[in-house]
Coordinates of C-alpha atoms in Angstrom, one line a residue:
M11 CA 54.3 140.5 -201.1
S12 CA 55.0 141.1 -204.8
I13 CA 52.3 141.5 -207.4
S14 CA 53.5 138.4 -209.3
S15 CA 53.1 136.4 -206.1
A16 CA 49.6 137.7 -205.6
L17 CA 48.6 136.8 -209.1
A18 CA 50.0 133.4 -208.7
I19 CA 47.9 132.8 -205.7
S20 CA 44.8 134.1 -207.4
R21 CA 45.2 131.6 -210.1
L22 CA 45.5 128.6 -207.8
P23 CA 42.9 125.9 -208.2
S24 CA 40.7 124.9 -205.3
L25 CA 43.1 124.7 -202.4
P26 CA 43.2 121.7 -200.1
P27 CA 42.6 122.4 -196.4
I28 CA 45.5 123.9 -194.6
R29 CA 46.3 122.5 -191.2
C30 CA 47.6 124.8 -188.6
S31 CA 47.7 125.1 -184.9
L32 CA 45.3 128.1 -184.8
A33 CA 42.2 128.9 -186.8
V34 CA 43.5 132.1 -188.4
P35 CA 42.0 133.2 -191.7
L36 CA 44.5 134.2 -194.4
R37 CA 43.4 136.9 -196.7
F38 CA 45.3 137.8 -199.9
K39 CA 44.3 140.9 -201.8
Q40 CA 44.8 141.6 -205.5
R41 CA 43.3 144.9 -206.5
S42 CA 39.6 144.5 -206.1
S43 CA 39.5 140.7 -205.7
V44 CA 40.0 138.9 -202.4
V45 CA 41.0 135.3 -201.9
S46 CA 40.2 133.9 -198.5
L47 CA 41.8 130.7 -197.1
R48 CA 40.4 129.1 -194.1
C49 CA 42.5 127.2 -191.6
W50 CA 41.3 124.8 -189.0
C51 CA 42.8 122.2 -186.6
G52 CA 42.0 118.5 -186.8
P53 CA 40.5 116.5 -189.6
S54 CA 38.7 118.1 -192.5
P55 CA 35.0 118.8 -191.9
K56 CA 32.4 116.6 -193.5
M57 CA 30.7 117.9 -196.6
D58 CA 26.9 117.9 -197.0
S59 CA 27.0 114.7 -199.0
D60 CA 28.6 113.0 -196.0
S61 CA 25.9 114.0 -193.5
G62 CA 23.9 111.6 -191.4
A63 CA 22.6 108.4 -192.8
S64 CA 19.1 109.7 -192.6
D65 CA 19.9 112.1 -195.5
K66 CA 21.1 109.4 -197.8
A67 CA 18.7 108.2 -200.6
F68 CA 16.9 105.1 -199.4
F69 CA 14.4 104.3 -202.1
L70 CA 13.1 106.1 -205.1
G71 CA 15.5 108.9 -204.4
L72 CA 14.0 109.7 -201.0
S73 CA 15.8 109.5 -197.6
T74 CA 14.8 107.3 -194.8
S75 CA 13.5 110.3 -192.8
S76 CA 11.3 111.3 -195.8
W77 CA 9.8 107.8 -196.0
C78 CA 9.2 107.7 -192.3
T79 CA 7.5 111.1 -192.4
G80 CA 5.2 110.0 -195.3
L81 CA 4.3 106.6 -193.8
G82 CA 3.8 108.2 -190.4
A83 CA 1.4 110.8 -191.9
V84 CA -0.6 108.1 -193.7
G85 CA -0.9 106.1 -190.4
F86 CA -1.9 109.3 -188.5
M87 CA -4.7 110.0 -191.0
E88 CA -6.0 106.4 -190.9
T89 CA -6.0 106.2 -187.1
A90 CA -7.5 109.7 -186.8
Y91 CA -10.4 108.6 -188.9
L92 CA -10.9 105.4 -186.8
T93 CA -10.6 107.4 -183.6
Y94 CA -13.5 109.6 -184.8
I95 CA -15.5 106.5 -185.7
K96 CA -14.8 105.0 -182.3
L97 CA -15.6 108.1 -180.2
F98 CA -18.8 109.0 -182.1
N99 CA -20.1 105.4 -182.5
S100 CA -20.2 105.7 -186.3
D101 CA -19.8 103.0 -188.9
A102 CA -16.5 102.8 -190.6
F103 CA -16.2 102.4 -194.4
C104 CA -14.9 99.0 -195.0
A105 CA -13.6 98.0 -198.5
V106 CA -14.0 94.3 -197.7
A107 CA -17.5 93.0 -197.5
G108 CA -18.8 91.6 -194.3
G109 CA -18.4 94.6 -191.9
G110 CA -15.3 93.1 -190.3
C111 CA -13.9 96.6 -189.6
N112 CA -16.8 97.6 -187.4
D113 CA -16.8 94.3 -185.7
V114 CA -13.2 94.8 -184.6
L115 CA -13.8 98.4 -183.5
N116 CA -16.8 97.2 -181.4
S117 CA -15.0 94.2 -179.9
D118 CA -13.6 93.8 -176.4
Y119 CA -10.1 94.3 -177.8
S120 CA -10.6 97.8 -179.2
N121 CA -9.6 99.4 -175.9
V122 CA -6.4 99.2 -173.8
F123 CA -7.0 100.1 -170.2
G124 CA -10.1 102.0 -171.3
V125 CA -8.3 104.0 -174.0
P126 CA -9.5 103.5 -177.6
L127 CA -6.9 101.7 -179.5
P128 CA -7.1 104.0 -182.6
L129 CA -6.3 106.9 -180.3
I130 CA -3.1 105.3 -179.1
G131 CA -2.2 104.5 -182.7
M132 CA -2.9 108.1 -183.8
V133 CA -0.5 109.4 -181.1
S134 CA 2.2 106.9 -182.0
Y135 CA 2.0 107.8 -185.8
G136 CA 2.0 111.5 -184.9
L137 CA 5.2 111.1 -182.8
V138 CA 6.9 109.2 -185.7
T139 CA 6.0 112.0 -188.1
L140 CA 7.3 114.7 -185.8
L141 CA 10.5 112.9 -185.0
S142 CA 11.1 112.1 -188.7
L143 CA 10.6 115.8 -189.6
Q144 CA 13.1 116.7 -186.8
Q145 CA 15.6 114.2 -188.3
S146 CA 15.3 115.9 -191.7
R147 CA 16.5 119.1 -190.0
S148 CA 13.1 120.8 -189.7
N149 CA 14.0 121.7 -186.1
L150 CA 10.4 121.3 -184.9
L151 CA 11.5 119.9 -181.6
Y152 CA 14.0 122.0 -179.7
G153 CA 16.5 120.2 -177.4
F154 CA 16.5 116.9 -179.3
G155 CA 19.8 115.8 -180.8
E156 CA 20.3 113.4 -183.7
I157 CA 21.1 110.5 -181.3
D158 CA 17.9 111.2 -179.2
V159 CA 15.7 111.3 -182.3
R160 CA 17.1 108.0 -183.7
F161 CA 16.7 106.2 -180.4
L162 CA 13.1 107.5 -179.9
L163 CA 12.2 106.5 -183.4
L164 CA 13.6 103.0 -182.8
A165 CA 11.7 102.6 -179.5
I166 CA 8.4 103.8 -180.9
T167 CA 8.5 101.8 -184.1
T168 CA 9.5 98.7 -182.2
S169 CA 6.6 99.2 -179.9
M170 CA 4.2 99.7 -182.8
A171 CA 5.4 96.6 -184.6
T172 CA 5.1 94.5 -181.4
A173 CA 1.6 95.7 -180.8
S174 CA 0.7 95.0 -184.4
T175 CA 1.9 91.5 -184.1
Y176 CA -0.1 91.0 -181.0
F177 CA -3.3 92.3 -182.5
L178 CA -2.7 90.3 -185.7
Y179 CA -2.6 87.2 -183.4
L180 CA -5.9 88.3 -181.8
L181 CA -7.4 88.9 -185.2
G182 CA -6.6 85.3 -186.3
T183 CA -7.6 83.6 -183.1
K184 CA -10.1 85.5 -180.9
L185 CA -11.7 87.3 -183.9
S186 CA -11.2 84.5 -186.4
G187 CA -13.1 84.9 -189.7
T188 CA -13.1 88.7 -189.3
V189 CA -11.4 90.7 -192.1
C190 CA -10.2 94.2 -191.1
S191 CA -8.5 96.1 -193.9
Y192 CA -7.5 98.9 -191.6
C193 CA -5.8 96.5 -189.2
L194 CA -3.7 95.0 -192.1
I195 CA -2.8 98.5 -193.3
S196 CA -1.6 99.4 -189.8
V197 CA 0.5 96.2 -189.6
F198 CA 2.1 97.0 -193.0
L199 CA 2.9 100.6 -191.9
S200 CA 4.3 99.6 -188.5
F201 CA 6.7 97.0 -189.9
S202 CA 7.7 99.3 -192.7
L203 CA 8.6 102.0 -190.3
L204 CA 10.6 99.6 -188.1
F205 CA 12.5 98.3 -191.1
I206 CA 13.3 101.8 -192.4
T207 CA 14.4 102.9 -188.9
L208 CA 16.7 99.9 -188.6
K209 CA 18.1 100.7 -192.0
D210 CA 19.7 103.8 -190.5
Y211 CA 21.7 101.7 -188.0
A212 CA 25.0 99.9 -188.7
F213 CA 25.3 96.3 -187.6
E214 CA 27.5 97.3 -184.7
E215 CA 24.8 99.8 -183.5
I216 CA 22.0 97.2 -183.7
Q217 CA 24.0 94.9 -181.5
K218 CA 24.2 97.6 -178.9
V219 CA 20.4 98.3 -178.9
V220 CA 19.0 94.8 -179.4
G221 CA 18.8 94.4 -175.7
V222 CA 16.7 97.5 -175.4
Q223 CA 14.4 96.3 -178.2
F224 CA 13.8 93.0 -176.4
A225 CA 12.9 94.9 -173.3
I226 CA 10.5 97.0 -175.2
V227 CA 8.8 94.0 -176.8
A228 CA 8.4 92.3 -173.3
I229 CA 6.9 95.5 -171.8
I230 CA 4.4 95.9 -174.7
L231 CA 3.3 92.3 -174.6
A232 CA 2.9 92.3 -170.8
T233 CA 1.0 95.6 -170.9
L234 CA -1.5 94.4 -173.5
S235 CA -2.0 91.0 -171.9
N236 CA -2.6 92.5 -168.5
S237 CA -5.0 95.0 -170.0
Y238 CA -7.2 92.3 -171.5
T239 CA -6.8 90.0 -168.5
M240 CA -8.2 92.7 -166.2
T241 CA -11.4 92.7 -168.2
M242 CA -12.0 89.0 -167.5
P243 CA -13.3 89.1 -163.9
K244 CA -16.5 90.8 -165.0
Y245 CA -17.2 87.8 -167.1
F246 CA -16.7 85.3 -164.3
G247 CA -18.5 87.2 -161.5
S248 CA -15.7 87.7 -159.0
S249 CA -17.0 91.2 -157.9
D250 CA -18.3 91.7 -154.4
I251 CA -21.3 93.5 -155.9
I252 CA -24.1 91.1 -156.8
L253 CA -26.2 91.9 -159.9
E254 CA -29.5 89.9 -160.1
P255 CA -30.5 88.8 -163.6
Y256 CA -33.0 90.9 -165.6
E257 CA -34.5 90.9 -169.0
T258 CA -34.2 93.6 -171.6
E259 CA -37.2 94.1 -173.8
I260 CA -36.6 93.8 -177.6
I261 CA -38.5 96.5 -179.3
E262 CA -37.5 96.0 -182.9
Q263 CA -39.9 94.0 -185.1
S264 CA -38.5 91.1 -187.1
T265 CA -38.6 90.9 -190.9
P266 CA -39.3 87.8 -192.9
W267 CA -35.6 87.6 -193.7
T268 CA -34.4 87.8 -190.1
I269 CA -36.9 85.2 -189.1
A270 CA -35.7 82.9 -191.9
L271 CA -32.1 83.5 -190.8
A272 CA -32.9 82.7 -187.2
K273 CA -34.7 79.5 -188.2
H274 CA -31.7 78.5 -190.3
L275 CA -29.2 79.1 -187.5
H276 CA -31.4 77.1 -185.2
S277 CA -31.6 74.2 -187.7
I278 CA -27.8 73.9 -188.0
G279 CA -27.2 74.1 -184.2
A280 CA -25.7 77.5 -184.1
K281 CA -25.5 79.0 -180.6
M282 CA -25.2 82.5 -179.3
Y283 CA -23.5 82.8 -175.9
G284 CA -24.2 86.0 -173.9
A285 CA -24.9 87.6 -170.6
F286 CA -27.9 89.6 -169.4
W287 CA -25.8 92.6 -168.5
C288 CA -24.0 92.7 -171.9
S289 CA -25.1 95.6 -174.0
H290 CA -23.6 94.2 -177.2
C291 CA -25.7 91.0 -176.6
Q292 CA -28.8 93.1 -176.4
E293 CA -27.9 95.0 -179.5
Q294 CA -27.4 91.7 -181.3
K295 CA -30.9 90.5 -180.4
Q296 CA -32.4 93.8 -181.5
M297 CA -30.9 93.2 -184.9
F298 CA -33.0 90.1 -185.3
G299 CA -36.1 91.6 -183.8
R300 CA -38.5 90.4 -181.2
E301 CA -39.9 87.4 -183.1
A302 CA -36.6 86.1 -184.5
A303 CA -34.7 86.5 -181.2
K304 CA -37.0 83.9 -179.6
I305 CA -36.1 81.3 -182.3
L306 CA -32.3 81.7 -181.7
D307 CA -30.4 79.2 -179.5
Y308 CA -29.3 81.7 -177.0
V309 CA -27.3 80.5 -174.0
E310 CA -27.4 82.8 -170.9
C311 CA -24.0 82.3 -169.2
F312 CA -25.1 83.9 -165.9
P313 CA -28.7 82.8 -165.3
D314 CA -28.3 83.2 -161.5
G315 CA -26.8 86.7 -161.7
V316 CA -23.3 88.0 -161.6
G317 CA -21.1 88.9 -158.6
K318 CA -19.6 87.2 -155.6
G319 CA -20.6 83.5 -155.4
R320 CA -22.4 83.6 -158.8
K321 CA -20.6 81.5 -161.3
M322 CA -20.8 81.2 -165.1
T323 CA -22.5 78.1 -166.3
T324 CA -20.5 75.0 -167.1
E325 CA -21.5 75.1 -170.7
C326 CA -20.1 78.6 -171.1
T327 CA -17.0 77.7 -169.2
L328 CA -16.2 74.7 -171.3
A329 CA -16.8 76.8 -174.4
G330 CA -13.7 78.9 -173.5
L331 CA -15.4 82.2 -174.1
E332 CA -13.3 85.3 -174.2
G333 CA -16.2 87.8 -174.3
F334 CA -19.8 88.4 -175.1
P335 CA -21.5 87.8 -177.4
T336 CA -19.8 84.8 -178.9
W337 CA -21.3 82.8 -181.7
I338 CA -20.3 79.2 -182.5
I339 CA -21.5 78.2 -185.9
K340 CA -20.4 74.9 -187.5
G341 CA -17.5 74.7 -185.1
K342 CA -16.4 78.3 -186.0
V343 CA -16.1 80.9 -183.2
L344 CA -17.2 84.4 -184.0
S345 CA -16.4 86.8 -181.1
G346 CA -18.2 90.1 -180.6
E347 CA -21.3 91.6 -182.1
Q348 CA -21.9 90.4 -185.7
N349 CA -23.9 91.9 -188.5
L350 CA -26.6 89.7 -189.9
Q351 CA -25.0 89.3 -193.3
A352 CA -21.8 88.0 -191.6
L353 CA -23.9 85.4 -189.7
A354 CA -25.7 84.4 -192.9
D355 CA -22.4 83.9 -194.7
A356 CA -20.8 81.9 -191.8
S357 CA -23.9 79.7 -191.6
G358 CA -24.3 79.2 -195.4
F359 CA -27.6 81.0 -195.5
A360 CA -26.5 83.5 -198.1
S361 CA -27.2 81.0 -200.9
Q362 CA -30.8 80.7 -199.8
D363 CA -31.4 84.5 -199.7
S364 CA -32.8 84.9 -203.2
S365 CA -35.0 81.8 -203.1
Y366 CA -36.5 82.8 -199.8
A367 CA -37.2 86.4 -200.9
L368 CA -39.0 85.0 -203.9
A369 CA -41.0 82.7 -201.7
S370 CA -41.9 85.6 -199.4
K371 CA -43.3 87.6 -202.3
Q372 CA -45.4 84.7 -203.4
D373 CA -46.9 84.2 -199.9
Q374 CA -47.7 87.9 -199.7
S375 CA -49.5 87.9 -203.1

């Protein structure tokens, strides 16, 4: 090749891809400079800007995988905190007054087949975080391709959103009047993760996986419903083991305030439904103390014991109880163990608090 030809080649602008039957590199030398041309067969390779949808900016300049990683990490930290609270029987910090967060954590719906619900959430958020990091090419999980990661993310986020919807229903019906900020945050995170995951799918792809999503929804709902249904026989005494009724001594001493609250609840016809074997019922009575507990309108649902042939009383059956203890105050159902301030607020006793405290001080003087 002549020197003029080599110079002409060296001054060429960026060359378009050269198509050939074999991938043979062409090298042209001009003194100390080297111009390399690469040949390949088939269509031109995609540039970095044309990589997967997960790398495209979704919101505020961040990709969908980055958003899923961040939201998943937030959910993981929240559920890890609640798991610690649940396992060590501590009180959760609740930004909303009334202690609704602790009421939900201590309710009959805080476990699924005996596994603490926050622990299940922590595992789910952890998986979302890991898969999102894998999607952003962190290569944390070996053997997982892009298609596998996208499908797993869709399956997990669909499950989380379905479970959040179910628990939101329980919060509004079985635990009506209870405000749980952690529950609402989890609902927001779950649906946000599902929406962001679906954003990575084209409409044609969604049509192909919508059947799988419906199957996942049905499985999650059936699993949760079956879990809570299995806990019901112990309420209705269908076991072959017969447990005779017994009384648990209340050792706490009542205060003037708890006695006044008990009298107020009695005056408005508020009732507490419970069972002698229910530990939460005993703890609820201990909150009032020995003297105040005697004033409460307490309904024992198994006065003849529990087990085979021992049935719950008609009054409790007609009340449609889902668990113990259950309070019915002014037609409002409060399920689970309640703190005293929540009972005072529900019964309208809070407005009398200051006046009664003043009266108590005058009596003591």
